[in-house]
Short mmCIF file of N, CA and C in Angstrom, two decimals:
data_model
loop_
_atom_site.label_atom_id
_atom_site.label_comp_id
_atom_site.label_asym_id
_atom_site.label_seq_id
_atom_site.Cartn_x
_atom_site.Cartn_y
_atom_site.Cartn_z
N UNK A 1 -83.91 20.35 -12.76
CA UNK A 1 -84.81 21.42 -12.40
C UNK A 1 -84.04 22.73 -12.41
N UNK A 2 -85.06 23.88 -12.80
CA UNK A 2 -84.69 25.10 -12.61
C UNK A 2 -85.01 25.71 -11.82
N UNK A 3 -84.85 27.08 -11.16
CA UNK A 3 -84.76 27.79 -10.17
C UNK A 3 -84.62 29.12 -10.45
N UNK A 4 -86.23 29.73 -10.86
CA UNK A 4 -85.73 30.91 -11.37
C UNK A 4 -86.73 32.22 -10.77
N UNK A 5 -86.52 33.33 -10.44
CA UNK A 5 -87.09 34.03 -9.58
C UNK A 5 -88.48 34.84 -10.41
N UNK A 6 -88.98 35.13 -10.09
CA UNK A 6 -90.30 35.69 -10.38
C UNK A 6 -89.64 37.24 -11.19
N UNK A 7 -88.69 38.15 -10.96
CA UNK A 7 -88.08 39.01 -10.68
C UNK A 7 -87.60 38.72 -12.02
N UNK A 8 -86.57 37.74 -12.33
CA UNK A 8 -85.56 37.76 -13.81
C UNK A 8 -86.44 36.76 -14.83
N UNK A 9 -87.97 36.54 -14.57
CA UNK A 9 -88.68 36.18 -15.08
C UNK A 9 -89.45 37.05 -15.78
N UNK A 10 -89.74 38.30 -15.20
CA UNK A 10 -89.99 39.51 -15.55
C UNK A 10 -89.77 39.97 -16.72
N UNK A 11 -87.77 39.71 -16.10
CA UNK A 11 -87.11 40.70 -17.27
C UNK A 11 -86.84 39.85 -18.44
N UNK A 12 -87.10 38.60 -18.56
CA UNK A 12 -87.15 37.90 -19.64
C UNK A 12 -88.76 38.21 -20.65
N UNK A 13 -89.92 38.65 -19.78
CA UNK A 13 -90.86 38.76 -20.92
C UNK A 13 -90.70 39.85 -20.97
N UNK A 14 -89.90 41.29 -20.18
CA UNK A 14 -89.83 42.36 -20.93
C UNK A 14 -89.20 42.47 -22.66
N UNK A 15 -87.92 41.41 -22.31
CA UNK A 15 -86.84 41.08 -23.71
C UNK A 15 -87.86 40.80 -24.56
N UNK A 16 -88.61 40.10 -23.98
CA UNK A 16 -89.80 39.18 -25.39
C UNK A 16 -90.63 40.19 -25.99
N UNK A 17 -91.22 41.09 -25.62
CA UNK A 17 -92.09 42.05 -26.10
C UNK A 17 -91.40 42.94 -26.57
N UNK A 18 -90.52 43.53 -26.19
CA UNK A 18 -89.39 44.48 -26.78
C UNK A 18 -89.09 43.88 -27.93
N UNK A 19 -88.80 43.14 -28.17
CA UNK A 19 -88.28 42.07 -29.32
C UNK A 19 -89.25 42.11 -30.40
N UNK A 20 -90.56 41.68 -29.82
CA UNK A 20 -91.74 40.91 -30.94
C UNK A 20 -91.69 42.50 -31.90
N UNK A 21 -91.88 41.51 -33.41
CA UNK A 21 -92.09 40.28 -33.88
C UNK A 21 -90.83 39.55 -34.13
N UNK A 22 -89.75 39.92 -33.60
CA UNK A 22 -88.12 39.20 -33.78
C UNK A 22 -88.19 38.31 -32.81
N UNK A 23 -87.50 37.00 -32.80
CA UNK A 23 -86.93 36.31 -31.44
C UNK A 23 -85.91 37.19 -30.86
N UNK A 24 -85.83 36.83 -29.48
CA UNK A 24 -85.20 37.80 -28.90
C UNK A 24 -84.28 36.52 -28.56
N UNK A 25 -82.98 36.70 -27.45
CA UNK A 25 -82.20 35.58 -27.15
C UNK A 25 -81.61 36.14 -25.78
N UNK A 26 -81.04 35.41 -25.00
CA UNK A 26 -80.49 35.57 -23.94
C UNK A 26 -79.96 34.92 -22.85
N UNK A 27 -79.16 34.92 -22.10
CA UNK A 27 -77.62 34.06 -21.17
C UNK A 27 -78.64 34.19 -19.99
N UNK A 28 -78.71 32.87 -19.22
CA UNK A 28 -79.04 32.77 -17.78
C UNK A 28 -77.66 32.52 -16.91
N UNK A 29 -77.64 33.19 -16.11
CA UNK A 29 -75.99 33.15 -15.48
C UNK A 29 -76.66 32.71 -13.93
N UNK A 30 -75.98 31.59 -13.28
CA UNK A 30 -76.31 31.29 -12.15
C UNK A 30 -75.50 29.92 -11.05
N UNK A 31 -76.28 29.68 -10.38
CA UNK A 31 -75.46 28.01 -9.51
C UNK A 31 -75.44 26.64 -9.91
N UNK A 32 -74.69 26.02 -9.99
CA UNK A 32 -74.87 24.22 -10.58
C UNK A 32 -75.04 23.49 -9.50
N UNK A 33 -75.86 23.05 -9.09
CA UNK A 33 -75.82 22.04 -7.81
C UNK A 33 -76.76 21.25 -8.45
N UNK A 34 -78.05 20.26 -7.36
CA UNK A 34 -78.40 19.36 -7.40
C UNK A 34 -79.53 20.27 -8.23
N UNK A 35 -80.28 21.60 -8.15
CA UNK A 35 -80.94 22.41 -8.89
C UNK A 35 -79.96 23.93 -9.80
N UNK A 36 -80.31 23.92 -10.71
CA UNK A 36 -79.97 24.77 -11.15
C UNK A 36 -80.65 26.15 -10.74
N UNK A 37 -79.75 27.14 -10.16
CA UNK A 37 -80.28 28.35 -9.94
C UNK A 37 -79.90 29.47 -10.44
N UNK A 38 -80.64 30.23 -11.14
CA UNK A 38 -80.40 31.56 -12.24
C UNK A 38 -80.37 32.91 -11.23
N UNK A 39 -79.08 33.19 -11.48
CA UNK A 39 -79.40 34.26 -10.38
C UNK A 39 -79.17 35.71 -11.07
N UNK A 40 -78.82 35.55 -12.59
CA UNK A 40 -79.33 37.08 -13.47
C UNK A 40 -79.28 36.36 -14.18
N UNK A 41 -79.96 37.73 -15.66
CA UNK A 41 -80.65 37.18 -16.62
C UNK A 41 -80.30 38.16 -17.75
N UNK A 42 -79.20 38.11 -19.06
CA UNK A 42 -78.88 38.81 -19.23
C UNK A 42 -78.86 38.56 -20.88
N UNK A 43 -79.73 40.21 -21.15
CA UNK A 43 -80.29 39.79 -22.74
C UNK A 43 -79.49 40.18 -23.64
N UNK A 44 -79.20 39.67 -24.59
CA UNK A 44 -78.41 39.40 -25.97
C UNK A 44 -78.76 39.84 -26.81
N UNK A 45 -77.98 41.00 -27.69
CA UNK A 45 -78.52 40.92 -29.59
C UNK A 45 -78.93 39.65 -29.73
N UNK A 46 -80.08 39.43 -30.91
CA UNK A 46 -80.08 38.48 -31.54
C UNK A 46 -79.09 38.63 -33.23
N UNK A 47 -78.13 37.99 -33.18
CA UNK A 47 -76.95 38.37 -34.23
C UNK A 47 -78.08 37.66 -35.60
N UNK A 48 -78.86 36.67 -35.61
CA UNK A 48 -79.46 36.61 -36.83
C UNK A 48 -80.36 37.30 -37.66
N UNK A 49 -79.66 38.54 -38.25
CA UNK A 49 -80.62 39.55 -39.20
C UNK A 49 -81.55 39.10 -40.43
N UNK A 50 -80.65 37.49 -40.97
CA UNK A 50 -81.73 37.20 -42.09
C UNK A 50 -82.85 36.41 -41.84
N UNK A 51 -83.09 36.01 -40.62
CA UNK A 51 -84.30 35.00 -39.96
C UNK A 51 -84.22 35.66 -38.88
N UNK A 52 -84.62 36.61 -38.35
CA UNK A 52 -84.23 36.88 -37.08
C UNK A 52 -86.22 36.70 -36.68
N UNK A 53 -86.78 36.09 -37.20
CA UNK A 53 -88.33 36.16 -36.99
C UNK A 53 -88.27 35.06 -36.20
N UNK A 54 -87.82 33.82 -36.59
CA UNK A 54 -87.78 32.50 -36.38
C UNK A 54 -86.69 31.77 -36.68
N UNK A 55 -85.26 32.57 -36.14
CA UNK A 55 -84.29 31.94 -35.39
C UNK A 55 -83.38 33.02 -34.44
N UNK A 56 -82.57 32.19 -33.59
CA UNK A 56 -81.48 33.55 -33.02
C UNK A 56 -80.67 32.97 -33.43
N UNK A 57 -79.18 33.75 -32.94
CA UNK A 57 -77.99 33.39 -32.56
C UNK A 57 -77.32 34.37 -31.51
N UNK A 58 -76.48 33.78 -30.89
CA UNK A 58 -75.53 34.56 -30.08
C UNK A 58 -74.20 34.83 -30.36
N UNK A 59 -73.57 36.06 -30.29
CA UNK A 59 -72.23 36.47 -30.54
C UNK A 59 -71.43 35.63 -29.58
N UNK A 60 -70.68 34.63 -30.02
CA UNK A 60 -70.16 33.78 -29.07
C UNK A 60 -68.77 34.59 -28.25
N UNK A 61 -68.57 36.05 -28.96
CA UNK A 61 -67.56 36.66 -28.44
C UNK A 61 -68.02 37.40 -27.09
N UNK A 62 -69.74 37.56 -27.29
CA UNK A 62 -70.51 38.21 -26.06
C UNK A 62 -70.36 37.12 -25.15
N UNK A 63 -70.78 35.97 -25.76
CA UNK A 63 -71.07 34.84 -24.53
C UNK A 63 -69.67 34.42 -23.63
N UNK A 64 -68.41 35.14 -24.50
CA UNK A 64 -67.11 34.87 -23.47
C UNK A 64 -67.13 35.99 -22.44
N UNK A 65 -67.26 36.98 -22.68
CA UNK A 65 -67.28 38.03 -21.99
C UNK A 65 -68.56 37.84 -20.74
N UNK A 66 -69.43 37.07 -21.01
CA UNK A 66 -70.30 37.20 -20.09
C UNK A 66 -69.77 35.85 -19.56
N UNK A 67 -69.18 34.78 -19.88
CA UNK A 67 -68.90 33.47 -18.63
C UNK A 67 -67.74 34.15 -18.20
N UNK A 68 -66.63 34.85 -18.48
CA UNK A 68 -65.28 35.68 -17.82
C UNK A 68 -66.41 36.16 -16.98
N UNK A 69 -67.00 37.26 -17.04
CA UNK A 69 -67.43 38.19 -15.77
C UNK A 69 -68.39 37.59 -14.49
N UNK A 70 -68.89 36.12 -14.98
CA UNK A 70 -69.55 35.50 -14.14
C UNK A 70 -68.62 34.58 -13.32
N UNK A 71 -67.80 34.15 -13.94
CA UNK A 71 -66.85 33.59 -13.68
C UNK A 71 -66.37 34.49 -12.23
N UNK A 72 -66.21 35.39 -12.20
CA UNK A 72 -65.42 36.61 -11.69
C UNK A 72 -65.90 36.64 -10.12
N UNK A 73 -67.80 36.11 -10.35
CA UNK A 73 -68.16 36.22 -9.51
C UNK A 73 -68.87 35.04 -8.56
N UNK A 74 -68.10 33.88 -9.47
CA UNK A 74 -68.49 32.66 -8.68
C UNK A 74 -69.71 32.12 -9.17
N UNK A 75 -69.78 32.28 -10.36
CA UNK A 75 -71.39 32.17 -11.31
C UNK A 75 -71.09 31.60 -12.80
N UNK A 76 -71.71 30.50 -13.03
CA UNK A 76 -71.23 29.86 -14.53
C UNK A 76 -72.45 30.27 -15.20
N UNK A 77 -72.35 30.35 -17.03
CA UNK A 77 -73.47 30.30 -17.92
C UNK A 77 -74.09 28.95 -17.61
N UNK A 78 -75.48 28.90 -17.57
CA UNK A 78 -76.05 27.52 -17.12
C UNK A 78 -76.95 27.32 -18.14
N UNK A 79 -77.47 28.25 -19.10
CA UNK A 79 -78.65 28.15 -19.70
C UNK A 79 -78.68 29.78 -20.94
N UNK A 80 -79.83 29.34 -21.68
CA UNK A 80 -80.33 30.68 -22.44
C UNK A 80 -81.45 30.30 -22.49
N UNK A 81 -82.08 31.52 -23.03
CA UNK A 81 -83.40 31.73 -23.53
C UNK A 81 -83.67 32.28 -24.46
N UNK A 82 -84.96 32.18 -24.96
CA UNK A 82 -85.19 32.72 -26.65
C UNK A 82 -86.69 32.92 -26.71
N UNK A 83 -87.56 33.49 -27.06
CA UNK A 83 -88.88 33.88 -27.70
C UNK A 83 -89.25 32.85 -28.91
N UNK A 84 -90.30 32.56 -29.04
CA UNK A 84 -90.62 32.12 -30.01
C UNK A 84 -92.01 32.93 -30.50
N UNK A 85 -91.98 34.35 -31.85
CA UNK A 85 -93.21 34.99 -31.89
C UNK A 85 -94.16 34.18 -32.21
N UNK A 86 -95.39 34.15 -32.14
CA UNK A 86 -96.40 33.72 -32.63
C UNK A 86 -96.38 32.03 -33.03
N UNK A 87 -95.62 31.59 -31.88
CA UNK A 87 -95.36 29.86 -32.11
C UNK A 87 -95.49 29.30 -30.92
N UNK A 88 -95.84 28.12 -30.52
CA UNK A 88 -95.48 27.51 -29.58
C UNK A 88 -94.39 27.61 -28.39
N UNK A 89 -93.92 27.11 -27.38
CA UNK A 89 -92.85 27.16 -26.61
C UNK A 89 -92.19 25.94 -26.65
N UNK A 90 -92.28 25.18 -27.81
CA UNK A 90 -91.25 24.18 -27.56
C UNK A 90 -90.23 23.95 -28.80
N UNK A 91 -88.98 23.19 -28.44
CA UNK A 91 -87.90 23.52 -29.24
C UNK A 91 -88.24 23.12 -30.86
N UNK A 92 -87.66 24.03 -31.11
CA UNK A 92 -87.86 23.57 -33.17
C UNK A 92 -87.04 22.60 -33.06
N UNK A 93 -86.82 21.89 -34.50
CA UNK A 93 -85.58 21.08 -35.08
C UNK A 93 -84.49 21.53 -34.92
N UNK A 94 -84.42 23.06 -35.53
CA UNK A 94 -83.15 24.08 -35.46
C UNK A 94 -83.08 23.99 -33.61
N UNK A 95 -83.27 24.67 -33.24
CA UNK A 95 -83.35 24.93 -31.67
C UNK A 95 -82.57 23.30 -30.97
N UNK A 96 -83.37 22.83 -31.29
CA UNK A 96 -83.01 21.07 -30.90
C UNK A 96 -80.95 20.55 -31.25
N UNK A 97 -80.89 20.97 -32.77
CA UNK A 97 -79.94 20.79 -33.23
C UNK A 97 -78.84 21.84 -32.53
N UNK A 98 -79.05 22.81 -32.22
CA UNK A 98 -78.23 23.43 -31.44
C UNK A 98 -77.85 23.64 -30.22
N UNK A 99 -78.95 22.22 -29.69
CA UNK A 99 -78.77 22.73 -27.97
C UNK A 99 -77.74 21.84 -27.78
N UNK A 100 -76.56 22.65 -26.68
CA UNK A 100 -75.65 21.86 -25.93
C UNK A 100 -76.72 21.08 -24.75
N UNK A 101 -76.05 19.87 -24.87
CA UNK A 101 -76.84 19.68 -23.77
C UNK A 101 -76.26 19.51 -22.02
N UNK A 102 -75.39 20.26 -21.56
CA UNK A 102 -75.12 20.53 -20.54
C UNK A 102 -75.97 21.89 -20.02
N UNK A 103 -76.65 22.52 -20.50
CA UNK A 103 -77.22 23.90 -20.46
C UNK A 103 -78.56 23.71 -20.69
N UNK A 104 -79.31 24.47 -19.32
CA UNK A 104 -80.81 24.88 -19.75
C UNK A 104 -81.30 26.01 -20.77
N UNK A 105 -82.54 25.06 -21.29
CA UNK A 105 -83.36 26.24 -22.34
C UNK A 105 -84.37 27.09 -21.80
N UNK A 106 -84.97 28.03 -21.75
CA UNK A 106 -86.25 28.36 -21.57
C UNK A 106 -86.31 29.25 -22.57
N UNK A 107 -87.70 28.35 -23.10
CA UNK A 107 -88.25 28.98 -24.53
C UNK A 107 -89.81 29.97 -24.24
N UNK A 108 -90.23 31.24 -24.64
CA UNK A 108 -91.07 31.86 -24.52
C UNK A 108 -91.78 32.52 -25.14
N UNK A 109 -93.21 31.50 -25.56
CA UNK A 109 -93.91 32.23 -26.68
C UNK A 109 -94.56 33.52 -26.41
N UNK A 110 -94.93 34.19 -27.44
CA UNK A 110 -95.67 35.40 -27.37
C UNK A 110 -96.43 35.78 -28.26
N UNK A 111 -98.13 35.99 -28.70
CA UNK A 111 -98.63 35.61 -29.78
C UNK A 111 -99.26 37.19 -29.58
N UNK A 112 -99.17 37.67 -31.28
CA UNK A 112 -100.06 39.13 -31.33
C UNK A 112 -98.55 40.25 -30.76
N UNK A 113 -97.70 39.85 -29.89
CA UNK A 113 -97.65 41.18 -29.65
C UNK A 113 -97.70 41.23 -28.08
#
């Protein structure tokens, strides 16, 4: 289970609309216990310019810089998130094939806009 506040839930469909019609992508930084708890929410270029409609990626040099500074503060990467425009919310093949699976997903459609 996840644990995520109404608040950095927000700022995840702000990323999504800002984004559309691109996927947008982004690091959930938070607690590991018996629930996982997201305690910021912190949005990412999407580095894929030639599919960037219907795929992301993350600068894995961003994603060090952001587990160092969470790190810093007693906070591990636990998860990302991603948009899916005008599709469903559940994982593609691609999406599937790339998930670590120690880490939560939350996927978020947005249709029209």
């Amino acid at each position: 289970m996840i644990l995520i506040s109404t608040n950095n839930l927000e700022k995840i469909y702000r990323h999504v609309r800002e984004a559309y019609p691109l996927e947008c992508c982004g690091v959930l930084v938070g607690l590991l216990g018996d629930k996982r708890e997201v305690r910021e929410v912190i949005k990412v270029e999407n580095m894929n310019k030639e599919r960037g409609h219907d795929r992301y990626e993350i600068d894995p040099h961003e994603l060090y810089i952001i587990d160092k500074d969470s790190s810093k503060k007693g906070l591990k990467v636990i998860g990302f998130y991603h948009s899916h425009p005008d599709h469903p919310p559940y994982p593609s093949a691609f999406d599937s094939e790339r998930a670590w699976q120690s880490y939560s997903y939350i996927i978020i459609s947005i249709y029209k806009g």
